[in-house]
PDB file of C-alpha atoms in Angstrom:
ATOM      1  CA  MET A   1    -199.950 -30.842 291.376  1.00  0.00           C
ATOM      2  CA  GLU A   2    -200.727 -28.613 294.291  1.00  0.00           C
ATOM      3  CA  PHE A   3    -203.366 -26.212 293.515  1.00  0.00           C
ATOM      4  CA  GLN A   4    -202.030 -23.108 295.525  1.00  0.00           C
ATOM      5  CA  GLN A   5    -198.544 -23.663 294.288  1.00  0.00           C
ATOM      6  CA  GLU A   6    -199.819 -23.742 290.491  1.00  0.00           C
ATOM      7  CA  ILE A   7    -201.978 -20.301 291.264  1.00  0.00           C
ATOM      8  CA  ARG A   8    -198.845 -18.909 292.843  1.00  0.00           C
ATOM      9  CA  GLY A   9    -196.343 -19.690 290.366  1.00  0.00           C
ATOM     10  CA  PHE A  10    -198.666 -18.624 287.315  1.00  0.00           C
ATOM     11  CA  LEU A  11    -199.311 -15.128 288.936  1.00  0.00           C
ATOM     12  CA  MET A  12    -195.866 -14.471 290.056  1.00  0.00           C
ATOM     13  CA  SER A  13    -194.539 -15.287 286.651  1.00  0.00           C
ATOM     14  CA  ARG A  14    -197.115 -13.082 284.853  1.00  0.00           C
ATOM     15  CA  ARG A  15    -196.384 -10.211 287.249  1.00  0.00           C
ATOM     16  CA  ALA A  16    -192.602 -10.714 286.938  1.00  0.00           C
ATOM     17  CA  ARG A  17    -192.740 -10.178 283.021  1.00  0.00           C
ATOM     18  CA  ILE A  18    -194.513  -6.709 283.187  1.00  0.00           C
ATOM     19  CA  THR A  19    -192.437  -3.598 283.974  1.00  0.00           C
ATOM     20  CA  PRO A  20    -193.881  -0.385 285.583  1.00  0.00           C
ATOM     21  CA  GLU A  21    -193.611   1.349 282.369  1.00  0.00           C
ATOM     22  CA  GLN A  22    -195.512  -1.268 280.350  1.00  0.00           C
ATOM     23  CA  ALA A  23    -198.197  -0.910 283.032  1.00  0.00           C
ATOM     24  CA  GLY A  24    -198.360   2.761 282.768  1.00  0.00           C
ATOM     25  CA  LEU A  25    -197.069   3.496 286.230  1.00  0.00           C
ATOM     26  CA  PRO A  26    -194.876   6.540 286.853  1.00  0.00           C
ATOM     27  CA  PHE A  27    -191.317   6.108 287.037  1.00  0.00           C
ATOM     28  CA  VAL A  28    -190.095   6.201 290.655  1.00  0.00           C
ATOM     29  CA  GLY A  29    -186.364   6.522 291.482  1.00  0.00           C
ATOM     30  CA  GLY A  30    -184.316   4.196 293.474  1.00  0.00           C
ATOM     31  CA  ASN A  31    -183.592   0.417 293.252  1.00  0.00           C
ATOM     32  CA  ARG A  32    -186.153  -2.360 292.762  1.00  0.00           C
ATOM     33  CA  ARG A  33    -185.690  -5.684 294.042  1.00  0.00           C
ATOM     34  CA  VAL A  34    -188.110  -7.025 291.539  1.00  0.00           C
ATOM     35  CA  THR A  35    -187.723  -6.719 287.827  1.00  0.00           C
ATOM     36  CA  GLY A  36    -191.702  -6.710 287.335  1.00  0.00           C
ATOM     37  CA  LEU A  37    -194.388  -5.363 289.156  1.00  0.00           C
ATOM     38  CA  ARG A  38    -194.603  -5.384 292.867  1.00  0.00           C
ATOM     39  CA  ARG A  39    -197.731  -7.111 294.413  1.00  0.00           C
ATOM     40  CA  GLU A  40    -198.994  -3.544 295.770  1.00  0.00           C
ATOM     41  CA  GLU A  41    -198.635  -2.226 292.224  1.00  0.00           C
ATOM     42  CA  VAL A  42    -200.868  -4.987 290.754  1.00  0.00           C
ATOM     43  CA  ALA A  43    -203.281  -4.616 293.579  1.00  0.00           C
ATOM     44  CA  MET A  44    -203.711  -0.985 292.781  1.00  0.00           C
ATOM     45  CA  LEU A  45    -204.144  -1.527 289.033  1.00  0.00           C
ATOM     46  CA  ALA A  46    -206.677  -4.225 289.757  1.00  0.00           C
ATOM     47  CA  GLY A  47    -208.523  -1.888 292.234  1.00  0.00           C
ATOM     48  CA  LEU A  48    -208.050  -4.423 294.905  1.00  0.00           C
ATOM     49  CA  SER A  49    -206.454  -4.167 298.620  1.00  0.00           C
ATOM     50  CA  VAL A  50    -202.987  -5.238 298.823  1.00  0.00           C
ATOM     51  CA  GLU A  51    -204.020  -7.831 301.572  1.00  0.00           C
ATOM     52  CA  TYR A  52    -206.515  -9.411 299.217  1.00  0.00           C
ATOM     53  CA  TYR A  53    -204.342  -9.524 296.155  1.00  0.00           C
ATOM     54  CA  THR A  54    -201.659 -11.183 298.109  1.00  0.00           C
ATOM     55  CA  ARG A  55    -204.007 -14.116 299.425  1.00  0.00           C
ATOM     56  CA  ILE A  56    -205.156 -14.473 295.691  1.00  0.00           C
ATOM     57  CA  GLU A  57    -201.367 -14.708 294.785  1.00  0.00           C
ATOM     58  CA  ARG A  58    -200.661 -17.120 297.557  1.00  0.00           C
ATOM     59  CA  GLY A  59    -203.103 -19.487 296.039  1.00  0.00           C
ATOM     60  CA  GLN A  60    -206.522 -18.604 297.905  1.00  0.00           C
ATOM     61  CA  LEU A  61    -208.327 -18.105 294.756  1.00  0.00           C
ATOM     62  CA  GLY A  62    -211.490 -20.056 295.720  1.00  0.00           C
ATOM     63  CA  GLY A  63    -214.529 -17.762 295.812  1.00  0.00           C
ATOM     64  CA  ALA A  64    -213.154 -14.904 293.701  1.00  0.00           C
ATOM     65  CA  SER A  65    -215.798 -13.269 291.662  1.00  0.00           C
ATOM     66  CA  GLU A  66    -215.677 -12.795 287.869  1.00  0.00           C
ATOM     67  CA  SER A  67    -215.098  -9.228 288.160  1.00  0.00           C
ATOM     68  CA  VAL A  68    -212.113  -9.857 290.556  1.00  0.00           C
ATOM     69  CA  LEU A  69    -210.911 -12.315 288.228  1.00  0.00           C
ATOM     70  CA  ASP A  70    -211.234 -10.009 285.095  1.00  0.00           C
ATOM     71  CA  ALA A  71    -209.455  -6.943 287.214  1.00  0.00           C
ATOM     72  CA  VAL A  72    -206.358  -9.370 287.934  1.00  0.00           C
ATOM     73  CA  ALA A  73    -206.141 -10.394 284.339  1.00  0.00           C
ATOM     74  CA  ARG A  74    -206.297  -6.774 283.061  1.00  0.00           C
ATOM     75  CA  ALA A  75    -203.645  -5.791 285.461  1.00  0.00           C
ATOM     76  CA  LEU A  76    -201.305  -8.644 284.499  1.00  0.00           C
ATOM     77  CA  GLN A  77    -202.269  -7.903 280.897  1.00  0.00           C
ATOM     78  CA  LEU A  78    -203.166 -11.613 280.403  1.00  0.00           C
ATOM     79  CA  ASP A  79    -204.025 -12.736 276.877  1.00  0.00           C
ATOM     80  CA  ASP A  80    -206.925 -15.002 276.058  1.00  0.00           C
ATOM     81  CA  ASP A  81    -205.275 -18.193 276.888  1.00  0.00           C
ATOM     82  CA  GLU A  82    -203.655 -16.848 280.025  1.00  0.00           C
ATOM     83  CA  ARG A  83    -207.157 -15.513 280.990  1.00  0.00           C
ATOM     84  CA  ALA A  84    -208.769 -18.884 280.311  1.00  0.00           C
ATOM     85  CA  HIS A  85    -206.187 -20.727 282.431  1.00  0.00           C
ATOM     86  CA  LEU A  86    -206.758 -18.152 285.410  1.00  0.00           C
ATOM     87  CA  TYR A  87    -210.530 -19.051 285.102  1.00  0.00           C
ATOM     88  CA  ASP A  88    -209.628 -22.885 285.188  1.00  0.00           C
ATOM     89  CA  LEU A  89    -207.582 -22.632 288.284  1.00  0.00           C
ATOM     90  CA  ALA A  90    -210.111 -20.511 290.176  1.00  0.00           C
ATOM     91  CA  ARG A  91    -212.670 -23.236 289.264  1.00  0.00           C
ATOM     92  CA  SER A  92    -210.226 -25.856 290.609  1.00  0.00           C
ATOM     93  CA  VAL A  93    -210.321 -24.249 294.126  1.00  0.00           C
ATOM     94  CA  ALA A  94    -213.896 -22.797 293.994  1.00  0.00           C
ATOM     95  CA  PRO A  95    -215.962 -23.872 297.129  1.00  0.00           C
ATOM     96  CA  GLY A  96    -218.286 -26.810 296.572  1.00  0.00           C
ATOM     97  CA  THR A  97    -216.428 -27.779 293.486  1.00  0.00           C
ATOM     98  CA  SER A  98    -215.972 -31.561 292.757  1.00  0.00           C
ATOM     99  CA  ARG A  99    -212.267 -32.302 292.650  1.00  0.00           C
ATOM    100  CA  ARG A 100    -212.896 -35.331 290.813  1.00  0.00           C
ATOM    101  CA  ARG A 101    -214.365 -34.704 287.112  1.00  0.00           C
ATOM    102  CA  PRO A 102    -215.880 -37.590 285.170  1.00  0.00           C
ATOM    103  CA  ARG A 103    -213.664 -38.666 282.247  1.00  0.00           C
ATOM    104  CA  PRO A 104    -215.795 -38.345 279.018  1.00  0.00           C
ATOM    105  CA  THR A 105    -216.230 -41.738 277.205  1.00  0.00           C
ATOM    106  CA  SER A 106    -213.678 -42.125 274.092  1.00  0.00           C
ATOM    107  CA  PRO A 107    -214.976 -40.122 271.094  1.00  0.00           C
ATOM    108  CA  ILE A 108    -212.964 -42.348 268.845  1.00  0.00           C
ATOM    109  CA  THR A 109    -215.868 -44.322 267.131  1.00  0.00           C
ATOM    110  CA  ALA A 110    -215.754 -45.954 263.719  1.00  0.00           C
ATOM    111  CA  SER A 111    -217.671 -42.893 262.260  1.00  0.00           C
ATOM    112  CA  VAL A 112    -214.828 -40.629 263.400  1.00  0.00           C
ATOM    113  CA  GLN A 113    -212.322 -42.911 261.781  1.00  0.00           C
ATOM    114  CA  GLN A 114    -214.478 -42.817 258.666  1.00  0.00           C
ATOM    115  CA  VAL A 115    -214.289 -39.108 258.662  1.00  0.00           C
ATOM    116  CA  LEU A 116    -210.441 -39.161 259.211  1.00  0.00           C
ATOM    117  CA  ASP A 117    -210.142 -41.664 256.460  1.00  0.00           C
ATOM    118  CA  SER A 118    -212.372 -39.661 254.051  1.00  0.00           C
ATOM    119  CA  MET A 119    -209.873 -36.603 254.252  1.00  0.00           C
ATOM    120  CA  SER A 120    -207.375 -35.848 251.558  1.00  0.00           C
ATOM    121  CA  VAL A 121    -204.931 -34.354 253.840  1.00  0.00           C
ATOM    122  CA  PRO A 122    -203.094 -35.691 256.975  1.00  0.00           C
ATOM    123  CA  ALA A 123    -205.287 -35.559 260.084  1.00  0.00           C
ATOM    124  CA  VAL A 124    -205.096 -37.071 263.465  1.00  0.00           C
ATOM    125  CA  VAL A 125    -207.298 -36.925 266.675  1.00  0.00           C
ATOM    126  CA  GLN A 126    -205.485 -35.896 269.927  1.00  0.00           C
ATOM    127  CA  ASN A 127    -206.422 -34.771 273.225  1.00  0.00           C
ATOM    128  CA  GLY A 128    -205.038 -32.148 275.628  1.00  0.00           C
ATOM    129  CA  ARG A 129    -202.298 -34.622 277.100  1.00  0.00           C
ATOM    130  CA  LEU A 130    -201.030 -34.609 273.350  1.00  0.00           C
ATOM    131  CA  ASP A 131    -201.631 -38.354 272.715  1.00  0.00           C
ATOM    132  CA  VAL A 132    -202.499 -39.406 269.214  1.00  0.00           C
ATOM    133  CA  LEU A 133    -205.652 -41.391 269.520  1.00  0.00           C
ATOM    134  CA  ALA A 134    -206.546 -42.002 265.983  1.00  0.00           C
ATOM    135  CA  ALA A 135    -204.967 -41.039 262.463  1.00  0.00           C
ATOM    136  CA  ASN A 136    -205.470 -41.360 258.820  1.00  0.00           C
ATOM    137  CA  ASP A 137    -202.924 -42.939 256.562  1.00  0.00           C
ATOM    138  CA  LEU A 138    -201.520 -39.505 255.507  1.00  0.00           C
ATOM    139  CA  GLY A 139    -201.298 -38.254 259.203  1.00  0.00           C
ATOM    140  CA  ARG A 140    -199.276 -41.561 260.027  1.00  0.00           C
ATOM    141  CA  ALA A 141    -197.036 -40.899 257.120  1.00  0.00           C
ATOM    142  CA  LEU A 142    -196.414 -37.370 257.969  1.00  0.00           C
ATOM    143  CA  TYR A 143    -195.555 -38.392 261.555  1.00  0.00           C
ATOM    144  CA  ALA A 144    -194.011 -41.671 260.636  1.00  0.00           C
ATOM    145  CA  ASP A 145    -191.451 -41.388 263.495  1.00  0.00           C
ATOM    146  CA  LEU A 146    -194.354 -41.133 266.052  1.00  0.00           C
ATOM    147  CA  PHE A 147    -195.888 -44.514 265.372  1.00  0.00           C
ATOM    148  CA  PRO A 148    -193.726 -47.181 266.400  1.00  0.00           C
ATOM    149  CA  ALA A 149    -195.344 -50.407 267.773  1.00  0.00           C
ATOM    150  CA  GLY A 150    -195.995 -50.037 271.597  1.00  0.00           C
ATOM    151  CA  LYS A 151    -198.442 -50.346 274.326  1.00  0.00           C
ATOM    152  CA  GLN A 152    -198.868 -46.599 274.945  1.00  0.00           C
ATOM    153  CA  PRO A 153    -200.444 -44.273 272.443  1.00  0.00           C
ATOM    154  CA  PRO A 154    -198.173 -41.857 270.387  1.00  0.00           C
ATOM    155  CA  ASN A 155    -197.511 -38.729 272.191  1.00  0.00           C
ATOM    156  CA  PHE A 156    -196.105 -35.476 270.824  1.00  0.00           C
ATOM    157  CA  ALA A 157    -194.579 -34.360 273.790  1.00  0.00           C
ATOM    158  CA  ARG A 158    -192.733 -37.523 274.475  1.00  0.00           C
ATOM    159  CA  TYR A 159    -191.534 -37.344 270.781  1.00  0.00           C
ATOM    160  CA  VAL A 160    -190.216 -33.643 270.827  1.00  0.00           C
ATOM    161  CA  PHE A 161    -188.528 -34.020 274.131  1.00  0.00           C
ATOM    162  CA  LEU A 162    -187.481 -37.537 274.165  1.00  0.00           C
ATOM    163  CA  ASP A 163    -186.831 -38.651 270.511  1.00  0.00           C
ATOM    164  CA  PRO A 164    -183.484 -37.436 268.916  1.00  0.00           C
ATOM    165  CA  ARG A 165    -185.226 -37.617 265.609  1.00  0.00           C
ATOM    166  CA  ALA A 166    -187.529 -34.612 266.410  1.00  0.00           C
ATOM    167  CA  GLU A 167    -184.701 -32.501 265.920  1.00  0.00           C
ATOM    168  CA  ALA A 168    -184.119 -33.170 262.284  1.00  0.00           C
ATOM    169  CA  PHE A 169    -188.134 -33.138 261.687  1.00  0.00           C
ATOM    170  CA  TYR A 170    -189.044 -29.473 263.108  1.00  0.00           C
ATOM    171  CA  ASP A 171    -187.554 -26.637 261.474  1.00  0.00           C
ATOM    172  CA  ASP A 172    -187.996 -24.489 264.579  1.00  0.00           C
ATOM    173  CA  LEU A 173    -187.770 -27.028 267.459  1.00  0.00           C
ATOM    174  CA  GLU A 174    -187.398 -24.407 270.185  1.00  0.00           C
ATOM    175  CA  GLU A 175    -190.971 -23.062 269.037  1.00  0.00           C
ATOM    176  CA  ALA A 176    -192.488 -26.834 268.843  1.00  0.00           C
ATOM    177  CA  LYS A 177    -191.241 -27.365 272.562  1.00  0.00           C
ATOM    178  CA  ASN A 178    -192.586 -24.251 273.795  1.00  0.00           C
ATOM    179  CA  LEU A 179    -195.933 -24.682 272.437  1.00  0.00           C
ATOM    180  CA  LEU A 180    -196.343 -28.128 273.617  1.00  0.00           C
ATOM    181  CA  VAL A 181    -195.283 -27.206 277.068  1.00  0.00           C
ATOM    182  CA  ALA A 182    -197.672 -24.319 276.855  1.00  0.00           C
ATOM    183  CA  ILE A 183    -200.535 -26.837 275.788  1.00  0.00           C
ATOM    184  CA  LEU A 184    -199.802 -29.184 278.643  1.00  0.00           C
ATOM    185  CA  ARG A 185    -199.658 -26.379 281.301  1.00  0.00           C
ATOM    186  CA  ALA A 186    -203.210 -25.433 280.121  1.00  0.00           C
ATOM    187  CA  THR A 187    -204.412 -28.833 280.183  1.00  0.00           C
ATOM    188  CA  ALA A 188    -203.025 -29.505 283.680  1.00  0.00           C
ATOM    189  CA  GLY A 189    -204.977 -26.085 284.763  1.00  0.00           C
ATOM    190  CA  ARG A 190    -208.294 -27.529 283.591  1.00  0.00           C
ATOM    191  CA  ASP A 191    -207.950 -30.483 285.825  1.00  0.00           C
ATOM    192  CA  PRO A 192    -205.134 -30.633 288.185  1.00  0.00           C
ATOM    193  CA  LEU A 193    -206.094 -33.906 289.471  1.00  0.00           C
ATOM    194  CA  ASP A 194    -205.763 -35.707 286.155  1.00  0.00           C
ATOM    195  CA  LYS A 195    -203.702 -38.680 286.890  1.00  0.00           C
ATOM    196  CA  GLN A 196    -202.335 -39.465 283.448  1.00  0.00           C
ATOM    197  CA  VAL A 197    -201.561 -35.701 282.751  1.00  0.00           C
ATOM    198  CA  SER A 198    -199.768 -35.542 286.091  1.00  0.00           C
ATOM    199  CA  GLU A 199    -197.941 -38.801 285.181  1.00  0.00           C
ATOM    200  CA  LEU A 200    -196.690 -37.585 281.850  1.00  0.00           C
ATOM    201  CA  ILE A 201    -195.577 -34.075 283.366  1.00  0.00           C
ATOM    202  CA  GLY A 202    -193.554 -36.222 286.063  1.00  0.00           C
ATOM    203  CA  GLU A 203    -192.033 -38.442 283.431  1.00  0.00           C
ATOM    204  CA  LEU A 204    -190.992 -35.597 281.275  1.00  0.00           C
ATOM    205  CA  SER A 205    -189.790 -33.433 284.063  1.00  0.00           C
ATOM    206  CA  THR A 206    -187.519 -36.429 285.257  1.00  0.00           C
ATOM    207  CA  ARG A 207    -186.176 -37.461 281.841  1.00  0.00           C
ATOM    208  CA  SER A 208    -185.677 -34.046 280.403  1.00  0.00           C
ATOM    209  CA  THR A 209    -184.124 -31.014 281.940  1.00  0.00           C
ATOM    210  CA  ASP A 210    -185.129 -29.053 279.053  1.00  0.00           C
ATOM    211  CA  PHE A 211    -188.786 -29.823 279.603  1.00  0.00           C
ATOM    212  CA  SER A 212    -188.554 -28.866 283.442  1.00  0.00           C
ATOM    213  CA  THR A 213    -186.941 -25.565 282.855  1.00  0.00           C
ATOM    214  CA  ARG A 214    -189.842 -24.649 280.266  1.00  0.00           C
ATOM    215  CA  TRP A 215    -192.528 -26.052 282.500  1.00  0.00           C
ATOM    216  CA  ALA A 216    -191.276 -23.577 285.233  1.00  0.00           C
ATOM    217  CA  LYS A 217    -191.917 -20.690 283.030  1.00  0.00           C
ATOM    218  CA  HIS A 218    -195.802 -21.258 283.510  1.00  0.00           C
ATOM    219  CA  ASN A 219    -196.709 -20.238 279.899  1.00  0.00           C
ATOM    220  CA  VAL A 220    -200.126 -21.218 278.582  1.00  0.00           C
ATOM    221  CA  ARG A 221    -201.507 -21.725 275.062  1.00  0.00           C
ATOM    222  CA  LEU A 222    -204.406 -23.252 273.527  1.00  0.00           C
ATOM    223  CA  HIS A 223    -203.694 -25.529 270.322  1.00  0.00           C
ATOM    224  CA  THR A 224    -206.042 -24.095 267.648  1.00  0.00           C
ATOM    225  CA  ARG A 225    -204.341 -22.985 264.447  1.00  0.00           C
ATOM    226  CA  GLY A 226    -200.846 -22.072 263.099  1.00  0.00           C
ATOM    227  CA  ARG A 227    -198.019 -22.621 260.713  1.00  0.00           C
ATOM    228  CA  LYS A 228    -195.027 -24.835 260.936  1.00  0.00           C
ATOM    229  CA  VAL A 229    -192.063 -26.119 258.796  1.00  0.00           C
ATOM    230  CA  VAL A 230    -191.148 -29.500 258.765  1.00  0.00           C
ATOM    231  CA  HIS A 231    -188.395 -31.907 257.177  1.00  0.00           C
ATOM    232  CA  HIS A 232    -189.901 -35.139 256.288  1.00  0.00           C
ATOM    233  CA  PRO A 233    -187.329 -37.760 255.769  1.00  0.00           C
ATOM    234  CA  VAL A 234    -188.995 -39.157 252.368  1.00  0.00           C
ATOM    235  CA  VAL A 235    -190.700 -36.152 250.794  1.00  0.00           C
ATOM    236  CA  GLY A 236    -188.525 -33.285 252.209  1.00  0.00           C
ATOM    237  CA  THR A 237    -189.294 -29.777 253.545  1.00  0.00           C
ATOM    238  CA  MET A 238    -192.834 -28.650 253.863  1.00  0.00           C
ATOM    239  CA  GLU A 239    -194.518 -25.503 255.069  1.00  0.00           C
ATOM    240  CA  LEU A 240    -197.789 -26.684 256.535  1.00  0.00           C
ATOM    241  CA  ALA A 241    -200.834 -24.828 258.035  1.00  0.00           C
ATOM    242  CA  TYR A 242    -202.509 -26.707 260.911  1.00  0.00           C
ATOM    243  CA  ASP A 243    -205.867 -26.452 262.311  1.00  0.00           C
ATOM    244  CA  ASP A 244    -207.868 -28.060 265.166  1.00  0.00           C
ATOM    245  CA  PHE A 245    -211.594 -28.931 264.973  1.00  0.00           C
ATOM    246  CA  ALA A 246    -213.097 -29.925 268.382  1.00  0.00           C
ATOM    247  CA  LEU A 247    -215.076 -33.235 268.575  1.00  0.00           C
ATOM    248  CA  PRO A 248    -218.587 -33.232 270.144  1.00  0.00           C
ATOM    249  CA  GLY A 249    -218.658 -34.238 273.775  1.00  0.00           C
ATOM    250  CA  ASP A 250    -215.292 -32.901 274.706  1.00  0.00           C
ATOM    251  CA  PRO A 251    -213.802 -29.720 273.218  1.00  0.00           C
ATOM    252  CA  HIS A 252    -210.471 -30.540 274.328  1.00  0.00           C
ATOM    253  CA  VAL A 253    -210.315 -33.582 271.962  1.00  0.00           C
ATOM    254  CA  THR A 254    -209.799 -32.326 268.487  1.00  0.00           C
ATOM    255  CA  ILE A 255    -209.103 -33.277 264.759  1.00  0.00           C
ATOM    256  CA  THR A 256    -205.746 -31.557 263.746  1.00  0.00           C
ATOM    257  CA  THR A 257    -205.283 -31.193 259.969  1.00  0.00           C
ATOM    258  CA  TRP A 258    -202.270 -30.116 257.900  1.00  0.00           C
ATOM    259  CA  THR A 259    -202.600 -28.362 254.688  1.00  0.00           C
ATOM    260  CA  ALA A 260    -200.452 -26.728 252.100  1.00  0.00           C
ATOM    261  CA  ALA A 261    -201.097 -23.665 249.877  1.00  0.00           C
ATOM    262  CA  PRO A 262    -202.248 -24.920 246.472  1.00  0.00           C
ATOM    263  CA  GLY A 263    -199.433 -24.838 243.726  1.00  0.00           C
ATOM    264  CA  THR A 264    -196.546 -24.491 246.081  1.00  0.00           C
ATOM    265  CA  PRO A 265    -193.733 -27.262 246.480  1.00  0.00           C
ATOM    266  CA  SER A 266    -195.126 -28.161 249.846  1.00  0.00           C
ATOM    267  CA  ALA A 267    -198.528 -29.072 248.006  1.00  0.00           C
ATOM    268  CA  ASP A 268    -196.518 -31.147 245.787  1.00  0.00           C
ATOM    269  CA  ALA A 269    -194.682 -32.857 248.598  1.00  0.00           C
ATOM    270  CA  LEU A 270    -197.920 -33.563 250.200  1.00  0.00           C
ATOM    271  CA  THR A 271    -199.177 -35.400 246.874  1.00  0.00           C
ATOM    272  CA  LEU A 272    -195.861 -37.295 247.012  1.00  0.00           C
ATOM    273  CA  LEU A 273    -196.308 -38.147 250.530  1.00  0.00           C
ATOM    274  CA  ALA A 274    -199.785 -39.598 249.669  1.00  0.00           C
ATOM    275  CA  THR A 275    -197.965 -41.689 247.224  1.00  0.00           C
ATOM    276  CA  TRP A 276    -195.581 -42.866 249.692  1.00  0.00           C
ATOM    277  CA  ALA A 277    -198.349 -43.647 252.158  1.00  0.00           C
ATOM    278  CA  GLU A 278    -199.856 -46.125 249.689  1.00  0.00           C
ATOM    279  CA  THR A 279    -196.680 -47.879 249.247  1.00  0.00           C
ATOM    280  CA  GLN A 280    -196.333 -48.491 253.006  1.00  0.00           C
ATOM    281  CA  LYS A 281    -199.928 -50.304 252.762  1.00  0.00           C
ATOM    282  CA  GLN A 282    -198.619 -52.719 250.188  1.00  0.00           C
ATOM    283  CA  PRO A 283    -197.035 -56.075 251.222  1.00  0.00           C
ATOM    284  CA  GLN A 284    -193.398 -56.327 250.697  1.00  0.00           C
ATOM    285  CA  THR A 285    -192.411 -57.571 247.296  1.00  0.00           C
ATOM    286  CA  THR A 286    -190.011 -60.589 246.896  1.00  0.00           C
ATOM    287  CA  SER A 287    -186.388 -59.711 245.474  1.00  0.00           C
ATOM    288  CA  ASP A 288    -187.762 -61.616 242.119  1.00  0.00           C
ATOM    289  CA  ASP A 289    -190.789 -59.199 242.057  1.00  0.00           C
ATOM    290  CA  ALA A 290    -188.485 -56.508 242.574  1.00  0.00           C
ATOM    291  CA  ARG A 291    -186.264 -57.437 239.741  1.00  0.00           C
ATOM    292  CA  ARG A 292    -189.398 -58.041 237.377  1.00  0.00           C
ATOM    293  CA  ILE A 293    -190.762 -54.277 238.060  1.00  0.00           C
ATOM    294  CA  ARG A 294    -187.183 -52.621 238.250  1.00  0.00           C
ATOM    295  CA  PRO A 295    -187.098 -50.175 234.991  1.00  0.00           C
ATOM    296  CA  ARG A 296    -184.531 -51.277 232.364  1.00  0.00           C
ATOM    297  CA  HIS A 297    -181.947 -48.824 231.280  1.00  0.00           C
ATOM    298  CA  THR A 298    -181.453 -48.403 227.350  1.00  0.00           C
TER     299      THR A 298
END
């Protein structure tokens, strides 16, 4: 990913979504060639010269002070996730910044797996690339379609954009796609030279026009908590809350858990899911065994 192109695309997309009225600027008659703010309007709102803001938007963000970044963020009405992304992009092009960041060692130790296995709710460990690095039995049961035998780790983005079964699993597939693309965008902004992230983005862009269209919007989000409705092929529909908990050593590798409100049909479905998960661990019975345990009808 080219640093300057990423900065330019992000700032231009944020500028295009804000009308002068939303920015509190007085209405001026005449035709506007842009639907959003002009560069000079952003510069005025940020208290910067037009020339300086133009350089920033062209990708020359290195050396920008914290006060300048804050002023641009306020002018473009960035939310917390977008502001963090802007700071990540600025760090990537800052003078003297090493472009190669040491990759943290894998946090998936035996003790982490033990923590996962001790949980009574579905749980997985995932990274910013959306790879599933570890899971407990309930986590595997919840996302059963995500864990086929293969060399590469399961990946939520590949599942949503490349696996047709995702359409039946997610109640709101559009929201799931938008969220995952925005998470990947934020991940790429933290380390634009991460080869594995770049390869995943390239793969998805090549194989999915849907992904490339959403990627071009430059939306960013962090994955922390929320709610989703899923349609599990065995236990049916569940409304679940998910929460992320960062692991020590890398705040972008998290344990994600899914829970249901007590006393709800979704909670009953999770209980059924746990029972089903146990059956998946049992060796297959022979046909004779199956006949012996089949209930008799009177």
